[in-house]
Amino acid sequence: MYFSIPSVSNNNVDPLEWWRINESQYPNLSRMAHDYLSIPSTSVPSEQCFSLSKNLISDNRNKLAGKIIRICMILKLW
């Protein structure tokens, strides 16, 4: 049924809003679209991870094992 509807080529249509309106017709696709389309397009979490590791691995602590570094980073995030 989804593939038989005409495509929307208008750039003013919000995809999340379209899926919310058509949620009753396509419940599974709507949930999948909401999960996929709501992912933030930012690299902040990865940049924070690199900053955290830069602060953890200093000149004095450059011999730490990878396992210890991962444990310290996880503990710091908690």
Phi, psi and omega in degrees: 000319183299318183287344181274347179280150179292144181285153179261117181254009180278126181286348181275357181274127177278119183300320179296322178293319179300316180292328177294319179293320183264017183299323182291329179283321185231072187296316181290315178297324180297316178295319179296316180296319179297317178298317183285316185283342182268006178289125181292138180265073181218155178252016183302312180302319180290323178294323178295322179297316179294321178295319179297316180292326178295321179287330181283318183264092180259183178298328180282338183243034184280357181257009180294142178288155181302322180296318180295319179298315178298318180297316179297320180293320178294316179298323180292326178289335179286000000 
